[in-house]
Amino acid sequence: MTTTEHGRPAQRAAERPDDDASREKIIAAAEQLFYARGFTAVGMDELRAESGIPLKRLYRLFPSKEAIVEEVLFVWQGMWTSGLTGQVESTQVPRERLLAVYDFLAGWFTSEGFRGCAFINSFGEVGGASGNITSIIRNQKKHFQDYLAELADDLGAPASLAPQLAILAEGAITTAAIAASAEPARQARAAAEILIDVALQDTP
């Protein structure tokens, strides 16, 4: 499959007027099934039944399940970025913008159907078996850490703070998925406050 310069699968010219609508139905069905049960447990027949798109057409639009997985990961990345930045941009106070990351997590942890980070779950399934999928997952994690680095820089904190805050967030996500509680987000936020204050004290 050809890709864009950003690594996302390039869209082929639509062969039928409603191809885009059919793709959306397939991806919508795949999002729900993949997040709830994982990639491996969901077959193309199940995607056909859930989306209502005939199997022959499904394969014409997406030649493999991996192609669907890749597109779903990009959709998830967009949803994560939109939700996170929306929470962060609700305040203009630099310190609070960093802490807003954990407020976003607290809300997400209590949402219906939450079962952890889709990217961590995906990596656990595929490992290094798929270069494209692994690359998408790693890029998403890098993008998150880069975003934290931007927020830390706005506060005047050192670059070393960003990976520390990212580890807190990732740990909270995994713990919340197991505990079925928003408490890990509150604990991570409290720890983040300490890290931020120490980082600012150590900054010349």
PDB file of C-alpha atoms in Angstrom:
ATOM      1  CA  MET A   1       0.000   0.000   0.000  1.00  0.00           C
ATOM      2  CA  THR A   2       1.340   3.453  -0.853  1.00  0.00           C
ATOM      3  CA  THR A   3       1.688   5.989   1.938  1.00  0.00           C
ATOM      4  CA  THR A   4       1.788   9.752   2.326  1.00  0.00           C
ATOM      5  CA  GLU A   5       4.892  11.602   3.533  1.00  0.00           C
ATOM      6  CA  HIS A   6       3.486  11.326   7.075  1.00  0.00           C
ATOM      7  CA  GLY A   7       3.272   7.543   6.878  1.00  0.00           C
ATOM      8  CA  ARG A   8      -0.510   7.413   6.589  1.00  0.00           C
ATOM      9  CA  PRO A   9      -1.967   5.096   3.915  1.00  0.00           C
ATOM     10  CA  ALA A  10      -2.717   7.087   0.796  1.00  0.00           C
ATOM     11  CA  GLN A  11      -6.342   7.109  -0.268  1.00  0.00           C
ATOM     12  CA  ARG A  12      -6.952   5.569  -3.654  1.00  0.00           C
ATOM     13  CA  ALA A  13      -9.219   7.298  -6.116  1.00  0.00           C
ATOM     14  CA  ALA A  14     -12.790   6.309  -5.294  1.00  0.00           C
ATOM     15  CA  GLU A  15     -14.086   3.738  -7.748  1.00  0.00           C
ATOM     16  CA  ARG A  16     -17.676   4.285  -6.658  1.00  0.00           C
ATOM     17  CA  PRO A  17     -19.407   7.440  -5.442  1.00  0.00           C
ATOM     18  CA  ASP A  18     -20.114   6.020  -1.988  1.00  0.00           C
ATOM     19  CA  ASP A  19     -16.692   4.485  -1.336  1.00  0.00           C
ATOM     20  CA  ASP A  20     -15.806   7.133   1.251  1.00  0.00           C
ATOM     21  CA  ALA A  21     -19.022   6.457   3.161  1.00  0.00           C
ATOM     22  CA  SER A  22     -18.314   2.725   3.062  1.00  0.00           C
ATOM     23  CA  ARG A  23     -14.790   3.268   4.387  1.00  0.00           C
ATOM     24  CA  GLU A  24     -16.212   5.322   7.252  1.00  0.00           C
ATOM     25  CA  LYS A  25     -18.635   2.529   8.160  1.00  0.00           C
ATOM     26  CA  ILE A  26     -15.857  -0.042   8.138  1.00  0.00           C
ATOM     27  CA  ILE A  27     -13.542   2.105  10.264  1.00  0.00           C
ATOM     28  CA  ALA A  28     -16.337   2.957  12.709  1.00  0.00           C
ATOM     29  CA  ALA A  29     -17.088  -0.733  13.171  1.00  0.00           C
ATOM     30  CA  ALA A  30     -13.399  -1.600  13.451  1.00  0.00           C
ATOM     31  CA  GLU A  31     -12.787   1.099  16.076  1.00  0.00           C
ATOM     32  CA  GLN A  32     -15.361  -0.354  18.430  1.00  0.00           C
ATOM     33  CA  LEU A  33     -14.453  -4.000  17.886  1.00  0.00           C
ATOM     34  CA  PHE A  34     -10.689  -3.524  17.980  1.00  0.00           C
ATOM     35  CA  TYR A  35     -10.729  -1.401  21.136  1.00  0.00           C
ATOM     36  CA  ALA A  36     -13.090  -3.739  22.959  1.00  0.00           C
ATOM     37  CA  ARG A  37     -11.489  -7.026  21.919  1.00  0.00           C
ATOM     38  CA  GLY A  38      -8.171  -6.383  20.183  1.00  0.00           C
ATOM     39  CA  PHE A  39      -7.102  -6.886  16.577  1.00  0.00           C
ATOM     40  CA  THR A  40      -6.394 -10.593  16.689  1.00  0.00           C
ATOM     41  CA  ALA A  41      -9.812 -11.654  17.960  1.00  0.00           C
ATOM     42  CA  VAL A  42     -11.723  -9.744  15.275  1.00  0.00           C
ATOM     43  CA  GLY A  43     -11.949 -11.265  11.813  1.00  0.00           C
ATOM     44  CA  MET A  44     -12.949  -9.757   8.480  1.00  0.00           C
ATOM     45  CA  ASP A  45     -16.284 -11.594   8.566  1.00  0.00           C
ATOM     46  CA  GLU A  46     -17.117  -9.880  11.825  1.00  0.00           C
ATOM     47  CA  LEU A  47     -16.154  -6.517  10.381  1.00  0.00           C
ATOM     48  CA  ARG A  48     -18.423  -7.247   7.420  1.00  0.00           C
ATOM     49  CA  ALA A  49     -21.336  -8.086   9.699  1.00  0.00           C
ATOM     50  CA  GLU A  50     -20.827  -5.071  11.984  1.00  0.00           C
ATOM     51  CA  SER A  51     -20.289  -2.547   9.183  1.00  0.00           C
ATOM     52  CA  GLY A  52     -22.894  -3.940   6.797  1.00  0.00           C
ATOM     53  CA  ILE A  53     -20.379  -3.760   3.940  1.00  0.00           C
ATOM     54  CA  PRO A  54     -20.142  -6.901   1.746  1.00  0.00           C
ATOM     55  CA  LEU A  55     -16.897  -8.811   2.182  1.00  0.00           C
ATOM     56  CA  LYS A  56     -15.862  -8.416  -1.469  1.00  0.00           C
ATOM     57  CA  ARG A  57     -16.245  -4.671  -1.274  1.00  0.00           C
ATOM     58  CA  LEU A  58     -14.534  -4.524   2.104  1.00  0.00           C
ATOM     59  CA  TYR A  59     -11.460  -6.203   0.619  1.00  0.00           C
ATOM     60  CA  ARG A  60     -11.552  -3.846  -2.360  1.00  0.00           C
ATOM     61  CA  LEU A  61     -11.449  -0.831  -0.054  1.00  0.00           C
ATOM     62  CA  PHE A  62      -8.981  -2.379   2.407  1.00  0.00           C
ATOM     63  CA  PRO A  63      -6.871  -5.197   0.915  1.00  0.00           C
ATOM     64  CA  SER A  64      -5.935  -6.564   4.357  1.00  0.00           C
ATOM     65  CA  LYS A  65      -6.926  -6.345   8.002  1.00  0.00           C
ATOM     66  CA  GLU A  66      -3.587  -4.677   8.681  1.00  0.00           C
ATOM     67  CA  ALA A  67      -4.622  -1.812   6.403  1.00  0.00           C
ATOM     68  CA  ILE A  68      -7.751  -1.350   8.521  1.00  0.00           C
ATOM     69  CA  VAL A  69      -5.709  -1.530  11.727  1.00  0.00           C
ATOM     70  CA  GLU A  70      -3.386   1.197  10.449  1.00  0.00           C
ATOM     71  CA  GLU A  71      -6.277   3.493   9.563  1.00  0.00           C
ATOM     72  CA  VAL A  72      -7.953   2.890  12.930  1.00  0.00           C
ATOM     73  CA  LEU A  73      -4.716   3.825  14.714  1.00  0.00           C
ATOM     74  CA  PHE A  74      -4.655   7.139  12.864  1.00  0.00           C
ATOM     75  CA  VAL A  75      -8.269   7.776  13.850  1.00  0.00           C
ATOM     76  CA  TRP A  76      -7.461   6.989  17.472  1.00  0.00           C
ATOM     77  CA  GLN A  77      -4.481   9.316  17.342  1.00  0.00           C
ATOM     78  CA  GLY A  78      -6.713  12.128  16.100  1.00  0.00           C
ATOM     79  CA  MET A  79      -9.244  11.509  18.863  1.00  0.00           C
ATOM     80  CA  TRP A  80      -6.533  11.443  21.546  1.00  0.00           C
ATOM     81  CA  THR A  81      -4.905  14.638  20.273  1.00  0.00           C
ATOM     82  CA  SER A  82      -8.212  16.474  20.010  1.00  0.00           C
ATOM     83  CA  GLY A  83      -9.336  15.490  23.504  1.00  0.00           C
ATOM     84  CA  LEU A  84      -5.986  16.222  25.123  1.00  0.00           C
ATOM     85  CA  THR A  85      -5.396  19.601  23.490  1.00  0.00           C
ATOM     86  CA  GLY A  86      -8.974  20.626  24.190  1.00  0.00           C
ATOM     87  CA  GLN A  87      -8.415  20.073  27.908  1.00  0.00           C
ATOM     88  CA  VAL A  88      -5.012  21.771  27.924  1.00  0.00           C
ATOM     89  CA  GLU A  89      -6.253  24.812  26.022  1.00  0.00           C
ATOM     90  CA  SER A  90      -9.024  25.363  28.559  1.00  0.00           C
ATOM     91  CA  THR A  91      -6.468  27.348  30.579  1.00  0.00           C
ATOM     92  CA  GLN A  92      -3.720  29.772  29.645  1.00  0.00           C
ATOM     93  CA  VAL A  93      -1.699  29.337  32.861  1.00  0.00           C
ATOM     94  CA  PRO A  94       1.468  27.409  31.847  1.00  0.00           C
ATOM     95  CA  ARG A  95       1.686  25.289  35.016  1.00  0.00           C
ATOM     96  CA  GLU A  96      -2.006  24.435  34.883  1.00  0.00           C
ATOM     97  CA  ARG A  97      -1.724  23.498  31.213  1.00  0.00           C
ATOM     98  CA  LEU A  98       0.755  20.779  32.142  1.00  0.00           C
ATOM     99  CA  LEU A  99      -1.454  19.536  34.952  1.00  0.00           C
ATOM    100  CA  ALA A 100      -4.495  19.626  32.661  1.00  0.00           C
ATOM    101  CA  VAL A 101      -3.021  16.555  30.959  1.00  0.00           C
ATOM    102  CA  TYR A 102      -3.901  14.553  34.063  1.00  0.00           C
ATOM    103  CA  ASP A 103      -7.333  16.173  34.320  1.00  0.00           C
ATOM    104  CA  PHE A 104      -7.968  14.902  30.798  1.00  0.00           C
ATOM    105  CA  LEU A 105      -6.892  11.426  31.862  1.00  0.00           C
ATOM    106  CA  ALA A 106      -9.238  11.496  34.868  1.00  0.00           C
ATOM    107  CA  GLY A 107     -12.210  12.218  32.627  1.00  0.00           C
ATOM    108  CA  TRP A 108     -11.165   9.586  30.105  1.00  0.00           C
ATOM    109  CA  PHE A 109     -10.722   6.919  32.776  1.00  0.00           C
ATOM    110  CA  THR A 110     -14.373   7.248  33.787  1.00  0.00           C
ATOM    111  CA  SER A 111     -15.722   7.149  30.236  1.00  0.00           C
ATOM    112  CA  GLU A 112     -17.862   4.211  29.149  1.00  0.00           C
ATOM    113  CA  GLY A 113     -15.895   1.295  27.738  1.00  0.00           C
ATOM    114  CA  PHE A 114     -12.473   2.548  28.850  1.00  0.00           C
ATOM    115  CA  ARG A 115      -9.945  -0.269  28.685  1.00  0.00           C
ATOM    116  CA  GLY A 116      -6.584   1.445  28.631  1.00  0.00           C
ATOM    117  CA  CYS A 117      -4.396   2.949  25.945  1.00  0.00           C
ATOM    118  CA  ALA A 118      -5.291   1.666  22.496  1.00  0.00           C
ATOM    119  CA  PHE A 119      -1.685   2.126  21.388  1.00  0.00           C
ATOM    120  CA  ILE A 120      -0.167   0.218  24.298  1.00  0.00           C
ATOM    121  CA  ASN A 121      -2.761  -2.519  23.805  1.00  0.00           C
ATOM    122  CA  SER A 122      -1.965  -2.624  20.096  1.00  0.00           C
ATOM    123  CA  PHE A 123       1.761  -2.879  20.675  1.00  0.00           C
ATOM    124  CA  GLY A 124       1.138  -5.700  23.112  1.00  0.00           C
ATOM    125  CA  GLU A 125      -0.687  -7.571  20.375  1.00  0.00           C
ATOM    126  CA  VAL A 126       1.601  -7.031  17.404  1.00  0.00           C
ATOM    127  CA  GLY A 127       4.957  -6.361  19.061  1.00  0.00           C
ATOM    128  CA  GLY A 128       7.447  -6.020  16.236  1.00  0.00           C
ATOM    129  CA  ALA A 129       5.488  -8.250  13.869  1.00  0.00           C
ATOM    130  CA  SER A 130       4.276  -5.303  11.790  1.00  0.00           C
ATOM    131  CA  GLY A 131       6.723  -2.555  10.962  1.00  0.00           C
ATOM    132  CA  ASN A 132       4.037  -0.104   9.871  1.00  0.00           C
ATOM    133  CA  ILE A 133       1.856  -0.588  12.935  1.00  0.00           C
ATOM    134  CA  THR A 134       4.820  -0.405  15.307  1.00  0.00           C
ATOM    135  CA  SER A 135       5.970   2.799  13.624  1.00  0.00           C
ATOM    136  CA  ILE A 136       2.536   4.410  13.997  1.00  0.00           C
ATOM    137  CA  ILE A 137       2.429   3.498  17.691  1.00  0.00           C
ATOM    138  CA  ARG A 138       5.933   4.808  18.364  1.00  0.00           C
ATOM    139  CA  ASN A 139       5.197   8.027  16.495  1.00  0.00           C
ATOM    140  CA  GLN A 140       2.083   8.576  18.603  1.00  0.00           C
ATOM    141  CA  LYS A 141       4.050   8.166  21.818  1.00  0.00           C
ATOM    142  CA  LYS A 142       6.769  10.480  20.537  1.00  0.00           C
ATOM    143  CA  HIS A 143       4.167  13.064  19.556  1.00  0.00           C
ATOM    144  CA  PHE A 144       2.736  12.975  23.097  1.00  0.00           C
ATOM    145  CA  GLN A 145       6.155  13.445  24.672  1.00  0.00           C
ATOM    146  CA  ASP A 146       6.988  16.252  22.232  1.00  0.00           C
ATOM    147  CA  TYR A 147       3.725  17.959  23.177  1.00  0.00           C
ATOM    148  CA  LEU A 148       4.614  17.732  26.862  1.00  0.00           C
ATOM    149  CA  ALA A 149       8.041  19.179  26.033  1.00  0.00           C
ATOM    150  CA  GLU A 150       6.357  22.180  24.408  1.00  0.00           C
ATOM    151  CA  LEU A 151       4.184  22.737  27.470  1.00  0.00           C
ATOM    152  CA  ALA A 152       7.193  22.383  29.770  1.00  0.00           C
ATOM    153  CA  ASP A 153       9.153  24.868  27.682  1.00  0.00           C
ATOM    154  CA  ASP A 154       6.305  27.387  27.917  1.00  0.00           C
ATOM    155  CA  LEU A 155       6.638  27.088  31.702  1.00  0.00           C
ATOM    156  CA  GLY A 156      10.406  27.560  31.569  1.00  0.00           C
ATOM    157  CA  ALA A 157      11.074  24.013  32.775  1.00  0.00           C
ATOM    158  CA  PRO A 158      13.985  21.880  31.492  1.00  0.00           C
ATOM    159  CA  ALA A 159      13.508  19.381  28.658  1.00  0.00           C
ATOM    160  CA  SER A 160      14.099  16.506  31.075  1.00  0.00           C
ATOM    161  CA  LEU A 161      10.691  17.137  32.660  1.00  0.00           C
ATOM    162  CA  ALA A 162       8.707  15.973  29.623  1.00  0.00           C
ATOM    163  CA  PRO A 163       9.697  12.277  29.611  1.00  0.00           C
ATOM    164  CA  GLN A 164       9.157  12.135  33.374  1.00  0.00           C
ATOM    165  CA  LEU A 165       5.626  13.484  33.016  1.00  0.00           C
ATOM    166  CA  ALA A 166       4.983  11.148  30.080  1.00  0.00           C
ATOM    167  CA  ILE A 167       5.952   8.128  32.175  1.00  0.00           C
ATOM    168  CA  LEU A 168       3.568   9.279  34.902  1.00  0.00           C
ATOM    169  CA  ALA A 169       0.752   9.568  32.388  1.00  0.00           C
ATOM    170  CA  GLU A 170       1.442   6.213  30.714  1.00  0.00           C
ATOM    171  CA  GLY A 171       1.650   4.488  34.083  1.00  0.00           C
ATOM    172  CA  ALA A 172      -1.618   6.055  35.180  1.00  0.00           C
ATOM    173  CA  ILE A 173      -3.355   4.856  32.008  1.00  0.00           C
ATOM    174  CA  THR A 174      -2.219   1.275  32.473  1.00  0.00           C
ATOM    175  CA  THR A 175      -3.036   1.251  36.184  1.00  0.00           C
ATOM    176  CA  ALA A 176      -6.479   2.766  35.599  1.00  0.00           C
ATOM    177  CA  ALA A 177      -7.311   0.117  33.016  1.00  0.00           C
ATOM    178  CA  ILE A 178      -6.579  -2.616  35.548  1.00  0.00           C
ATOM    179  CA  ALA A 179      -8.114  -0.891  38.582  1.00  0.00           C
ATOM    180  CA  ALA A 180     -11.158   0.508  36.737  1.00  0.00           C
ATOM    181  CA  SER A 181     -10.729   3.761  38.651  1.00  0.00           C
ATOM    182  CA  ALA A 182      -9.854   7.400  37.974  1.00  0.00           C
ATOM    183  CA  GLU A 183      -7.704   7.490  41.115  1.00  0.00           C
ATOM    184  CA  PRO A 184      -4.448   6.829  39.197  1.00  0.00           C
ATOM    185  CA  ALA A 185      -4.970  10.096  37.318  1.00  0.00           C
ATOM    186  CA  ARG A 186      -5.275  12.033  40.579  1.00  0.00           C
ATOM    187  CA  GLN A 187      -2.194  10.323  41.998  1.00  0.00           C
ATOM    188  CA  ALA A 188      -0.229  11.025  38.817  1.00  0.00           C
ATOM    189  CA  ARG A 189      -1.329  14.667  38.920  1.00  0.00           C
ATOM    190  CA  ALA A 190      -0.090  15.010  42.502  1.00  0.00           C
ATOM    191  CA  ALA A 191       3.249  13.458  41.534  1.00  0.00           C
ATOM    192  CA  ALA A 192       3.451  15.730  38.482  1.00  0.00           C
ATOM    193  CA  GLU A 193       3.057  18.798  40.708  1.00  0.00           C
ATOM    194  CA  ILE A 194       6.087  17.705  42.723  1.00  0.00           C
ATOM    195  CA  LEU A 195       8.169  17.028  39.606  1.00  0.00           C
ATOM    196  CA  ILE A 196       7.231  20.399  38.111  1.00  0.00           C
ATOM    197  CA  ASP A 197       8.127  22.289  41.285  1.00  0.00           C
ATOM    198  CA  VAL A 198      11.470  20.493  41.637  1.00  0.00           C
ATOM    199  CA  ALA A 199      12.271  21.072  37.956  1.00  0.00           C
ATOM    200  CA  LEU A 200      11.573  24.785  38.276  1.00  0.00           C
ATOM    201  CA  GLN A 201      13.702  25.030  41.444  1.00  0.00           C
ATOM    202  CA  ASP A 202      16.612  23.394  39.598  1.00  0.00           C
ATOM    203  CA  THR A 203      16.290  25.679  36.585  1.00  0.00           C
ATOM    204  CA  PRO A 204      18.885  28.475  36.634  1.00  0.00           C
TER     205      PRO A 204
END
